[in-house]
mmCIF file of C-alpha atoms in Angstrom:
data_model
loop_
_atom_site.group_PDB
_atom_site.id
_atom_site.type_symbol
_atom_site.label_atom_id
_atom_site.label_comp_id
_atom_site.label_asym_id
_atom_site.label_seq_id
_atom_site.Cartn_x
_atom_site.Cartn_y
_atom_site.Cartn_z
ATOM 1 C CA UNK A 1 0.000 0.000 0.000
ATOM 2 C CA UNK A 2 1.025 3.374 -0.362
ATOM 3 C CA UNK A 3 1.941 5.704 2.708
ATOM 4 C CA UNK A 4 -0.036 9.002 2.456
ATOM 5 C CA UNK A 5 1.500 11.930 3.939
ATOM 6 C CA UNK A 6 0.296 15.728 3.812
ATOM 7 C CA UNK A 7 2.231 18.867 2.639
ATOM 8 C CA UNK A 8 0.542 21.998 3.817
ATOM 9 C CA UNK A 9 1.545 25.552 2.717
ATOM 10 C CA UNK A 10 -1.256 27.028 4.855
ATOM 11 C CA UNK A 11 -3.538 29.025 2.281
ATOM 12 C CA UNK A 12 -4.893 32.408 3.056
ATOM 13 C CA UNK A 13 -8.172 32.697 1.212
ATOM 14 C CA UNK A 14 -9.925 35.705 0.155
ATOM 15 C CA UNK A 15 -11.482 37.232 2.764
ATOM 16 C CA UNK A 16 -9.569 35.513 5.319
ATOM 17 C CA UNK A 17 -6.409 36.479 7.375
ATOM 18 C CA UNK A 18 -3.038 35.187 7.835
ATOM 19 C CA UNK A 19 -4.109 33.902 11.522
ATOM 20 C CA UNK A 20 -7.661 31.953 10.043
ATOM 21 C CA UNK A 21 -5.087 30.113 8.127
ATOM 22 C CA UNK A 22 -2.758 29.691 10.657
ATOM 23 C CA UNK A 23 -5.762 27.993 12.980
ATOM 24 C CA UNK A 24 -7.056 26.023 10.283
ATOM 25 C CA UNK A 25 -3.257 24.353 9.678
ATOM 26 C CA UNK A 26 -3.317 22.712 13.329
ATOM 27 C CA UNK A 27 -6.880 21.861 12.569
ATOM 28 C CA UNK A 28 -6.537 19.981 9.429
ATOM 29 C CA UNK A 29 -3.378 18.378 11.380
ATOM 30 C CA UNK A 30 -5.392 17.129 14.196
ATOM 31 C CA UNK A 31 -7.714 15.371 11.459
ATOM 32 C CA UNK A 32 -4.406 14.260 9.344
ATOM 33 C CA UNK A 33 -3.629 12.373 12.437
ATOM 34 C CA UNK A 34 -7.300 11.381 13.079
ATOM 35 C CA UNK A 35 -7.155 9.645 9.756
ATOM 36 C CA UNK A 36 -4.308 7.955 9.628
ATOM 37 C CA UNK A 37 -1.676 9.861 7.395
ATOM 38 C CA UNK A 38 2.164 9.408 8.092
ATOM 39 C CA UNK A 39 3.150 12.210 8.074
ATOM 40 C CA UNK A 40 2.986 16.565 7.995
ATOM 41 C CA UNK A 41 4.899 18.753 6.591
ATOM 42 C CA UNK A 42 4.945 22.718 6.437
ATOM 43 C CA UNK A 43 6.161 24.906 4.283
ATOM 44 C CA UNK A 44 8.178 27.824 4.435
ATOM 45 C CA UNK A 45 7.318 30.724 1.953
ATOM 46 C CA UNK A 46 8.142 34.209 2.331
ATOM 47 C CA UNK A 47 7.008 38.026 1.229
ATOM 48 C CA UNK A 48 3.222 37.525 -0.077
ATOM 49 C CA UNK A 49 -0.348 37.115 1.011
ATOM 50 C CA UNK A 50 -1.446 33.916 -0.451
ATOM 51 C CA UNK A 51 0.394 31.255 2.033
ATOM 52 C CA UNK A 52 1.051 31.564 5.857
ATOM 53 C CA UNK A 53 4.182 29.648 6.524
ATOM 54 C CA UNK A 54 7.238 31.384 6.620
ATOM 55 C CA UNK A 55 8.972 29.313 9.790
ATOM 56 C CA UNK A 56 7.999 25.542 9.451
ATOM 57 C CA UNK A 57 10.343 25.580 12.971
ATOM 58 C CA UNK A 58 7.694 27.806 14.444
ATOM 59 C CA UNK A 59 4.561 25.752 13.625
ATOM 60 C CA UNK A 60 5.909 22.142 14.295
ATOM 61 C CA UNK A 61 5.960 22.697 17.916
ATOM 62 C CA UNK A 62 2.187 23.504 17.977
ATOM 63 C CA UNK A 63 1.356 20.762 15.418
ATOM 64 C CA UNK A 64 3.199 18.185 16.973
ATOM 65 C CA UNK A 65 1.521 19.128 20.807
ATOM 66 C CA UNK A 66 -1.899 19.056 19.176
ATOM 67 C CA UNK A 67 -1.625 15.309 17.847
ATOM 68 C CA UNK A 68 -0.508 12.025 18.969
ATOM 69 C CA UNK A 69 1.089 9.936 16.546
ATOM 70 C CA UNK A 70 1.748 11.721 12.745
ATOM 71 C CA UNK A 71 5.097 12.861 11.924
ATOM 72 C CA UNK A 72 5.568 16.213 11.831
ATOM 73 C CA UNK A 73 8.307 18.126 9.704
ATOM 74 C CA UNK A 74 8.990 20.834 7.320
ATOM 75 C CA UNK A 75 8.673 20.693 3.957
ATOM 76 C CA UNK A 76 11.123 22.283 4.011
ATOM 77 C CA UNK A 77 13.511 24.600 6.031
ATOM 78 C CA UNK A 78 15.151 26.673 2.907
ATOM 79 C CA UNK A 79 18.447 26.220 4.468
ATOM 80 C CA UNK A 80 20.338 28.949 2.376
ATOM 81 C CA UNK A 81 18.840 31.593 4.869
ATOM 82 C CA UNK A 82 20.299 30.092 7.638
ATOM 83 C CA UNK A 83 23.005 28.649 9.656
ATOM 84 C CA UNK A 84 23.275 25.262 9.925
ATOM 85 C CA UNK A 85 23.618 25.432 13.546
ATOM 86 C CA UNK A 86 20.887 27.310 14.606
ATOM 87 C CA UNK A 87 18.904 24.838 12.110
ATOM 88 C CA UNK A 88 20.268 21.820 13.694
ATOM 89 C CA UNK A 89 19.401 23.461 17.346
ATOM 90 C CA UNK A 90 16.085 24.086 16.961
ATOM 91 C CA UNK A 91 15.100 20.876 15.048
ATOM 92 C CA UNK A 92 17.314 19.299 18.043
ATOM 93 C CA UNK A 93 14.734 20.815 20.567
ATOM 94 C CA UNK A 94 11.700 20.043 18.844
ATOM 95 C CA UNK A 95 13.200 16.436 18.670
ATOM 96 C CA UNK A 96 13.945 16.183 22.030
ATOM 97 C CA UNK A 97 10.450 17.240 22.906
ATOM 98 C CA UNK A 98 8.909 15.042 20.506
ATOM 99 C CA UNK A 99 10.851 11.610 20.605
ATOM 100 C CA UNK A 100 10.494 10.189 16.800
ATOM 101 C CA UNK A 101 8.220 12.190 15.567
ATOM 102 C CA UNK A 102 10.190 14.990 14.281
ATOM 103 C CA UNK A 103 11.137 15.179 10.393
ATOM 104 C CA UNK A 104 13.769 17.947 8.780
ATOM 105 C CA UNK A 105 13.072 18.133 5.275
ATOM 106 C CA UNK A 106 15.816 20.490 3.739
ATOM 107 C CA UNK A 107 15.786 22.715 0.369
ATOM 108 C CA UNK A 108 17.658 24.679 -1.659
ATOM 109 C CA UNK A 109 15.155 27.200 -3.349
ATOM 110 C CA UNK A 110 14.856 30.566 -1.814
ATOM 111 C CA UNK A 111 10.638 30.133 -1.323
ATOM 112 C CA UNK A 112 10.137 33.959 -2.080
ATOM 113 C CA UNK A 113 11.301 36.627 -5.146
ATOM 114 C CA UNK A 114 14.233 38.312 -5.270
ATOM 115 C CA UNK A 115 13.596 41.359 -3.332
ATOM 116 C CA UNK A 116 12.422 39.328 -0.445
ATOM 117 C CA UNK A 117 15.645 36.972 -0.574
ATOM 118 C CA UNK A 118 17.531 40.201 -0.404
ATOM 119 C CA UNK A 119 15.829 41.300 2.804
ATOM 120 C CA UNK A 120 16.105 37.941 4.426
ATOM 121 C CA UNK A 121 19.367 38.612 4.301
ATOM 122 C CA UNK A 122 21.549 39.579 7.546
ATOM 123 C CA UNK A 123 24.557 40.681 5.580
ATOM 124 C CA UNK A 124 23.180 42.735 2.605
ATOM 125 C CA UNK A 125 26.687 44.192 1.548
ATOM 126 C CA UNK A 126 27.218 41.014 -1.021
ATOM 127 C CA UNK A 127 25.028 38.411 -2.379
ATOM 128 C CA UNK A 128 24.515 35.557 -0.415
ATOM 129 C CA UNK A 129 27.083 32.570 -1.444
ATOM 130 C CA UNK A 130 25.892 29.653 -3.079
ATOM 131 C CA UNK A 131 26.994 26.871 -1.020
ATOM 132 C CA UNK A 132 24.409 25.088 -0.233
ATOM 133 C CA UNK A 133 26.607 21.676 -0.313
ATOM 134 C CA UNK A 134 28.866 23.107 2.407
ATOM 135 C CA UNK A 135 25.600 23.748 4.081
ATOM 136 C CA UNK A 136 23.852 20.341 4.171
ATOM 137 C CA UNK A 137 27.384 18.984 4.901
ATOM 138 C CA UNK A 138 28.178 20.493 7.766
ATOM 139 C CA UNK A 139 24.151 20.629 9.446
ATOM 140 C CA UNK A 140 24.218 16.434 9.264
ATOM 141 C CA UNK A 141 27.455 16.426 10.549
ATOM 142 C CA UNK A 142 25.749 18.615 13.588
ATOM 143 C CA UNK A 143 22.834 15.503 13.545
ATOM 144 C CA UNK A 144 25.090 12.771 13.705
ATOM 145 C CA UNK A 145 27.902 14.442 15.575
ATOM 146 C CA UNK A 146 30.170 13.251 12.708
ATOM 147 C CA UNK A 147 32.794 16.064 12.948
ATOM 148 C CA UNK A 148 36.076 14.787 12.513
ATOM 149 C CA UNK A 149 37.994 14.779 15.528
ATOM 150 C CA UNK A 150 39.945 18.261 16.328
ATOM 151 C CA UNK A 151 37.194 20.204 13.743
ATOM 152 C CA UNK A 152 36.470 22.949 15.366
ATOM 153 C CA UNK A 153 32.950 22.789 15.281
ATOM 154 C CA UNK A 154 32.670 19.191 16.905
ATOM 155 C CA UNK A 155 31.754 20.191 20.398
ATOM 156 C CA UNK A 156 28.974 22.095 18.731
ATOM 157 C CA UNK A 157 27.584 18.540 18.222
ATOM 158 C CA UNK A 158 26.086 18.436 21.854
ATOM 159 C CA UNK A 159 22.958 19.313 20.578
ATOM 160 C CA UNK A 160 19.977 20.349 23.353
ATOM 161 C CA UNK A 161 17.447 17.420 22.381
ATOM 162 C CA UNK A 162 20.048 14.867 22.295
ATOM 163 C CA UNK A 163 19.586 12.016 22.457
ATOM 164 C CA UNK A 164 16.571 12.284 20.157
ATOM 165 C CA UNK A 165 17.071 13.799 16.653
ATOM 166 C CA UNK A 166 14.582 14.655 13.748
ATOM 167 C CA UNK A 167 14.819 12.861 10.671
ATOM 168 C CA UNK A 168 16.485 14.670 7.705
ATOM 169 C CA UNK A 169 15.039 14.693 4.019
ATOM 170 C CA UNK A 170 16.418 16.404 1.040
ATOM 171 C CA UNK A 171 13.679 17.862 -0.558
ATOM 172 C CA UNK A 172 13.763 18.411 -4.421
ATOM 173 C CA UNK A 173 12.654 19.685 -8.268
ATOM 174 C CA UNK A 174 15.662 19.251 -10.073
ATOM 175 C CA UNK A 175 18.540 16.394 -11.181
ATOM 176 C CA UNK A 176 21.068 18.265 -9.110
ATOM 177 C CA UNK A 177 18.816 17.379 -5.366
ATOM 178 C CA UNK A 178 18.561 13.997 -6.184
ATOM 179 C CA UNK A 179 22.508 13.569 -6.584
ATOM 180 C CA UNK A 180 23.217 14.987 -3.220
ATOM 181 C CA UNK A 181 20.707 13.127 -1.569
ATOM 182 C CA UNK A 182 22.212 9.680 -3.022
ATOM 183 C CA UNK A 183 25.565 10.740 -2.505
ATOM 184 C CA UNK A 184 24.786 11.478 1.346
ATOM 185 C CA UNK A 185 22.500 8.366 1.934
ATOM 186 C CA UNK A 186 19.475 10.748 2.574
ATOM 187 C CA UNK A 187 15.319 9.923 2.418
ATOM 188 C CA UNK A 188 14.695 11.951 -0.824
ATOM 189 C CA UNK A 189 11.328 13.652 -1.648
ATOM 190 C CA UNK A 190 10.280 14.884 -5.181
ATOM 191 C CA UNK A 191 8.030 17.616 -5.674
ATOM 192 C CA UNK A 192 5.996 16.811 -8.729
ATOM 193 C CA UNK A 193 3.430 19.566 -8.367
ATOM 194 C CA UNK A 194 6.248 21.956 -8.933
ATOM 195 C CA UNK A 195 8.496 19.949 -11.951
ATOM 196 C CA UNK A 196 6.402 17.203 -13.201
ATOM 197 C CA UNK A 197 6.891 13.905 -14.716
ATOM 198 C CA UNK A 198 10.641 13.847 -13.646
ATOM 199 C CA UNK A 199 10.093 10.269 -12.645
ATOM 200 C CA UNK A 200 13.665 9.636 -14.052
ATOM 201 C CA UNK A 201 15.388 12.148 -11.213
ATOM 202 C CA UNK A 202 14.134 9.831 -8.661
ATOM 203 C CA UNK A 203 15.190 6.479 -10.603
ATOM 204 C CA UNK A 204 18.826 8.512 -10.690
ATOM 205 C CA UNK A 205 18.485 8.929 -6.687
ATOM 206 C CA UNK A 206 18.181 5.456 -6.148
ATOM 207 C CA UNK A 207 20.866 4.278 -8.663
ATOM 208 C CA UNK A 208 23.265 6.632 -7.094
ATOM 209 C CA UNK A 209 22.208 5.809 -3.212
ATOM 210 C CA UNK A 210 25.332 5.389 -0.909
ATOM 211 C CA UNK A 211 23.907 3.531 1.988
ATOM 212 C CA UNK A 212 24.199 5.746 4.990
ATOM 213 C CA UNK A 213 24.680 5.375 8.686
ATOM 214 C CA UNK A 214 20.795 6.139 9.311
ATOM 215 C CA UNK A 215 19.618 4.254 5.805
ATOM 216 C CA UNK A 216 21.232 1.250 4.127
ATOM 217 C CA UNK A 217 18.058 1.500 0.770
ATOM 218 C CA UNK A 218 16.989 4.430 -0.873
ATOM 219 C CA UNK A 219 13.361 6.066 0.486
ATOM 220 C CA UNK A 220 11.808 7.720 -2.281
ATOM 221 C CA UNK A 221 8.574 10.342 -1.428
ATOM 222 C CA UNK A 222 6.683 12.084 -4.252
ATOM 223 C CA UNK A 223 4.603 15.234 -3.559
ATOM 224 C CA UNK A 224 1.570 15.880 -5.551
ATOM 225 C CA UNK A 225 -1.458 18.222 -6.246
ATOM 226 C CA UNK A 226 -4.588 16.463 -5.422
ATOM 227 C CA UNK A 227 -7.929 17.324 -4.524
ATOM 228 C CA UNK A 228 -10.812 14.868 -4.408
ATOM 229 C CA UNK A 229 -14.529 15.702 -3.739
ATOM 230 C CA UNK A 230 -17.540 13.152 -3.781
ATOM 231 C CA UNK A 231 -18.349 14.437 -7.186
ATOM 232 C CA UNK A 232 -15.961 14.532 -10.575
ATOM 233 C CA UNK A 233 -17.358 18.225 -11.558
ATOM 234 C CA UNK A 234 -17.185 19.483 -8.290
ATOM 235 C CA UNK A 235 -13.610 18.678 -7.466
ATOM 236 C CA UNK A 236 -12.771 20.397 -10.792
ATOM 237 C CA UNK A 237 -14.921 23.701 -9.667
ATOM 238 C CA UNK A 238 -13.111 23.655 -6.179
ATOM 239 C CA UNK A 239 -9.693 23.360 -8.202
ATOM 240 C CA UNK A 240 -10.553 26.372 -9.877
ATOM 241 C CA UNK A 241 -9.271 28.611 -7.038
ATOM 242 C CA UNK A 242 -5.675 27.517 -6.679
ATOM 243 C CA UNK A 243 -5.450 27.656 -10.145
ATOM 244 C CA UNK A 244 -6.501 31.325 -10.672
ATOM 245 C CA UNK A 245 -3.923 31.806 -7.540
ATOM 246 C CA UNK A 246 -0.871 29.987 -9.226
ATOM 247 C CA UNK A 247 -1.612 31.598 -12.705
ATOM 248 C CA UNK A 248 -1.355 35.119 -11.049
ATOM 249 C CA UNK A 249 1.457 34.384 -9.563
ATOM 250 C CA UNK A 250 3.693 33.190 -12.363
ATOM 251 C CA UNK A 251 2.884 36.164 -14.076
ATOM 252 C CA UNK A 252 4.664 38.213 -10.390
ATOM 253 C CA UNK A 253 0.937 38.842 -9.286
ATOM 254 C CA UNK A 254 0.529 37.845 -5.497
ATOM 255 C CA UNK A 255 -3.122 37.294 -3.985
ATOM 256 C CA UNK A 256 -4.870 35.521 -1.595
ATOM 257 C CA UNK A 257 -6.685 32.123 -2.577
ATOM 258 C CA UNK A 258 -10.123 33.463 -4.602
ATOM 259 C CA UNK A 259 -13.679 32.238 -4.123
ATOM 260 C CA UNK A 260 -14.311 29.836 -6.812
ATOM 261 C CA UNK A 261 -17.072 31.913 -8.763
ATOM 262 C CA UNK A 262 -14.092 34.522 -9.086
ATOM 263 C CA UNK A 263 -11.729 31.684 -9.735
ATOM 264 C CA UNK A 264 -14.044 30.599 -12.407
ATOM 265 C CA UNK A 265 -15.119 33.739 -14.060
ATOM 266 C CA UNK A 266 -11.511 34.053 -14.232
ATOM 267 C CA UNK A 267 -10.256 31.243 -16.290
ATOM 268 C CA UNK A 268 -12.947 31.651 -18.451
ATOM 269 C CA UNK A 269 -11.970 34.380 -19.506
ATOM 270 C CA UNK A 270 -8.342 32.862 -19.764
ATOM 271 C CA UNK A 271 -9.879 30.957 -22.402
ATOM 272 C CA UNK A 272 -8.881 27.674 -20.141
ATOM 273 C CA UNK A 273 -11.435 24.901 -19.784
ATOM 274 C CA UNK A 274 -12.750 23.960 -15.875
ATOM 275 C CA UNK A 275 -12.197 20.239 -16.267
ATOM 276 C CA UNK A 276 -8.704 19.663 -18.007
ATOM 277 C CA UNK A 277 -5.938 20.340 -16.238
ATOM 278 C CA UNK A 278 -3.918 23.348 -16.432
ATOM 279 C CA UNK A 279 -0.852 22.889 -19.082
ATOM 280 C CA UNK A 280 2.520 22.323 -18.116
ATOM 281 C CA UNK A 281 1.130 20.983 -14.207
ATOM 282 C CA UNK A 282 0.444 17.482 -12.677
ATOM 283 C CA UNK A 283 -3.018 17.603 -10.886
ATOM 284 C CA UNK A 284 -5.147 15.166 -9.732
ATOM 285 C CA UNK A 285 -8.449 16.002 -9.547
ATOM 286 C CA UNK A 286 -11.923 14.104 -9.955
ATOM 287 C CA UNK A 287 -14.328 11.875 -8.009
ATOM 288 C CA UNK A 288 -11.695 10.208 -5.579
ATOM 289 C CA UNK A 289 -11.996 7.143 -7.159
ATOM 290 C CA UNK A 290 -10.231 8.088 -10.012
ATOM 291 C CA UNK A 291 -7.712 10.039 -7.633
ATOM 292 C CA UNK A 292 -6.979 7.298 -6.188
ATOM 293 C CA UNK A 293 -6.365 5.428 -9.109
ATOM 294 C CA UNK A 294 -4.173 8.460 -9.901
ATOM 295 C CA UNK A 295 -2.268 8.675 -7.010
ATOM 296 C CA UNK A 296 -1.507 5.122 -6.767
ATOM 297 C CA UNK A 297 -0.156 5.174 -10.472
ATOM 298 C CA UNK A 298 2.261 8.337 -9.670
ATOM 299 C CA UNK A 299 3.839 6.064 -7.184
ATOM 300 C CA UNK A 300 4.536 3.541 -9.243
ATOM 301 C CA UNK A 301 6.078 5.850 -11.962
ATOM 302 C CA UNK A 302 8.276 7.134 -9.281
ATOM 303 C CA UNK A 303 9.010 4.340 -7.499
ATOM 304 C CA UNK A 304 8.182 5.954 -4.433
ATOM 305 C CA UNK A 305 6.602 4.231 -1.203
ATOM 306 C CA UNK A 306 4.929 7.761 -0.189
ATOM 307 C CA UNK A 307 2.747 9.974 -1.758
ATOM 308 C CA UNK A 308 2.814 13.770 0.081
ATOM 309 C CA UNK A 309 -0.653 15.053 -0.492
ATOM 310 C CA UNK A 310 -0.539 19.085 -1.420
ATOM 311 C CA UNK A 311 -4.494 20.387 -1.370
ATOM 312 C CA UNK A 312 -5.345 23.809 -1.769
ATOM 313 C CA UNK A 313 -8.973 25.450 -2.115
ATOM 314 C CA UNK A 314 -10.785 28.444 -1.061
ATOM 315 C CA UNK A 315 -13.075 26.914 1.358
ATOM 316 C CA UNK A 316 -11.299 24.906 4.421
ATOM 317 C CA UNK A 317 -14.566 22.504 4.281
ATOM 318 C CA UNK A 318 -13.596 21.308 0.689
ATOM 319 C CA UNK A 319 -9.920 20.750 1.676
ATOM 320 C CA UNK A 320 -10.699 18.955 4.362
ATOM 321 C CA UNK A 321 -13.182 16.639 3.082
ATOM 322 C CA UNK A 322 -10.603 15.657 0.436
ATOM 323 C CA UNK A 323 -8.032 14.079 2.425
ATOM 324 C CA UNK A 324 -11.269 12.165 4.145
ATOM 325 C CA UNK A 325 -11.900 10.894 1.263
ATOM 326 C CA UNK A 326 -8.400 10.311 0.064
ATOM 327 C CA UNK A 327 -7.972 8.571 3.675
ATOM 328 C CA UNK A 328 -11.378 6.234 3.102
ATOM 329 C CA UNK A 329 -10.402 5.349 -0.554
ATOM 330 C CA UNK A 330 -6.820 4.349 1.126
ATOM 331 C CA UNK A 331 -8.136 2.334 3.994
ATOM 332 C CA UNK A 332 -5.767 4.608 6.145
ATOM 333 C CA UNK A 333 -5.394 3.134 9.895
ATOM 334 C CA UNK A 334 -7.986 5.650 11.383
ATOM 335 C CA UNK A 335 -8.571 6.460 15.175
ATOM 336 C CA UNK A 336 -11.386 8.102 17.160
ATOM 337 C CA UNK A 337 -10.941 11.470 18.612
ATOM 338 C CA UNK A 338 -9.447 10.788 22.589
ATOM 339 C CA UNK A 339 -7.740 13.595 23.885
ATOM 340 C CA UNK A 340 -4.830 15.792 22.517
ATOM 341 C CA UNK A 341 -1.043 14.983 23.315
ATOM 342 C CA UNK A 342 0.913 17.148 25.047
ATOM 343 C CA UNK A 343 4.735 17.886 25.249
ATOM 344 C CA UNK A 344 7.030 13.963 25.696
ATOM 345 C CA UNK A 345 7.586 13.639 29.390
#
């Protein structure tokens, strides 16, 4: 069977704010965890009004107090903003506090335009380097306390949550991520609904896979657009929203997620038909039958044992009843509402 994880990137709709979304993130955790998924992830995006997660290291404590048993992670810390340390720290508390529950999924892209990159920034005088290698290097070696002896950063190793640590992932949309995560024995997750059908990146991941000290196989994750609904044409009005938002935003327009009569009106007069997908983008979208169907068959082309479930819509309702039904068509391992955990003791 596949394993069925979610991505969330923690939509602000039209009409809402920044905080609604924020609220409705640990509530559509507390029913990923109801239902059975693996795992959940947050994203970190920066510098516009449609998506609420800038600091995944922020939200994970609250998501991962407000459920039991799902893995919770980022998806992912953009790790060229940051040092590797203070990465490595706080995922290091967060572990510590959560035993085994705690994933690090690290990427490369910036999450934001240019002008925002810039004032992430601490030191502004020069661009920021591009050594993201050096970077990834040196925050596992943190993890694993794998300095070699005399470094000068090995007693930096005694990390706060120790002995627990979170589980890192090299998150990717291009050949280049799936090298470094085979060369460095790394979990490796593939986000289709950004470059899709690069099935072949991930078949290069596994073929280059240097068993590691934390993974002797490859573990392959795909993420994906999906959004099922109990009927085919309304999953494919509902879908109408994130596409208006996307199609803004490639052209450097930045809004909040519209109401789908908007989102409608809108593409119709983009010329684009409601039920076909948009060109040049994966999405799975229908009766969730046929999603299912879908989602099982993108696993297979990418070899992957987990499918990481990105749904975005206007109306929280809608998103939520889609991974329900996603979670019924999958037979996930549901259990009954009883109580909320609390911090590890």
């Amino acid at each position: 069977m596949v394993r069925l994880s979610v991505l969330d990137q923690s939509p602000v709709r039209e009409g809402g704010t920044g905080a609604q979304a924020l609220r409705e993130t640990l509530d559509l955790a507390r029913l990923a965890d109801r239902l059975g998924y693996h795992r959940y992830w947050v994203a970190e995006h920066h510098g516009g009004p449609m998506l609420a997660g800038p600091s995944p290291e922020v939200l994970i404590g609250p998501i991962a107090a407000a459920t039991e048993r799902i893995r919770v992670g980022s998806g992912g810390v953009m790790l060229p903003h940051y040092s590797p340390l203070k990465v490595a720290e706080s995922f290091s508390v967060l572990a510590g506090l959560f035993p085994e529950r705690i994933d690090l999924g690290l990427g490369r892209a910036s999450g934001t335009d240019p002008l925002t990159q810039y004032a992430l920034q601490r030191d502004r005088r020069d661009a920021a380097p591009d050594d993201f290698p050096d970077q990834l290097v040196e925050l596992l070696a943190y993890l694993s306390g794998s300095f070699p002896a005399g470094h000068r950063f090995a007693r930096l190793a005694e990390l706060p949550g120790r002995p627990e640590t979170p589980e890192p992932w090299l998150l990717g949309s291009s050949p280049q991520s799936a090298i470094w995560a085979g060369q460095l024995g790394l979990p490796y997750a593939f986000a289709d609904f950004i470059s899709p059908a690069n099935a072949s990146i991930a078949a290069d991941y596994r073929a280059r896979f240097q068993p590691s000290e934390r993974h002797r196989f490859p573990v392959t994750a795909v993420a994906a657009w999906v959004l099922a609904a109990d009927d085919e044409a309304e999953a494919w009005r509902l879908a109408a929203s994130s596409r208006m938002a996307f199609k803004m935003l490639r052209r450097g327009r930045l809004i909040a997620v519209p109401p789908v009569d908007k989102a409608l009106r809108f593409l119709e007069s983009e010329g684009e038909a409601v039920g076909e997908p948009p060109p040049g983008r994966r999405t799975i979208v229908g009766h969730v039958d046929k999603v299912r169907a879908q989602v099982e068959q993108l696993a297979d082309d990418y070899g992957a044992e987990e499918v990481i479930v990105v749904t975005i819509t206007h109306d929280h309702a809608a998103r939520r009843r889609s991974y329900e039904l996603l979670a019924e068509a999958f037979d996930l391992p549901a259990t009954p509402p009883d109580g909320v955990a609390g911090l590890a003791a």
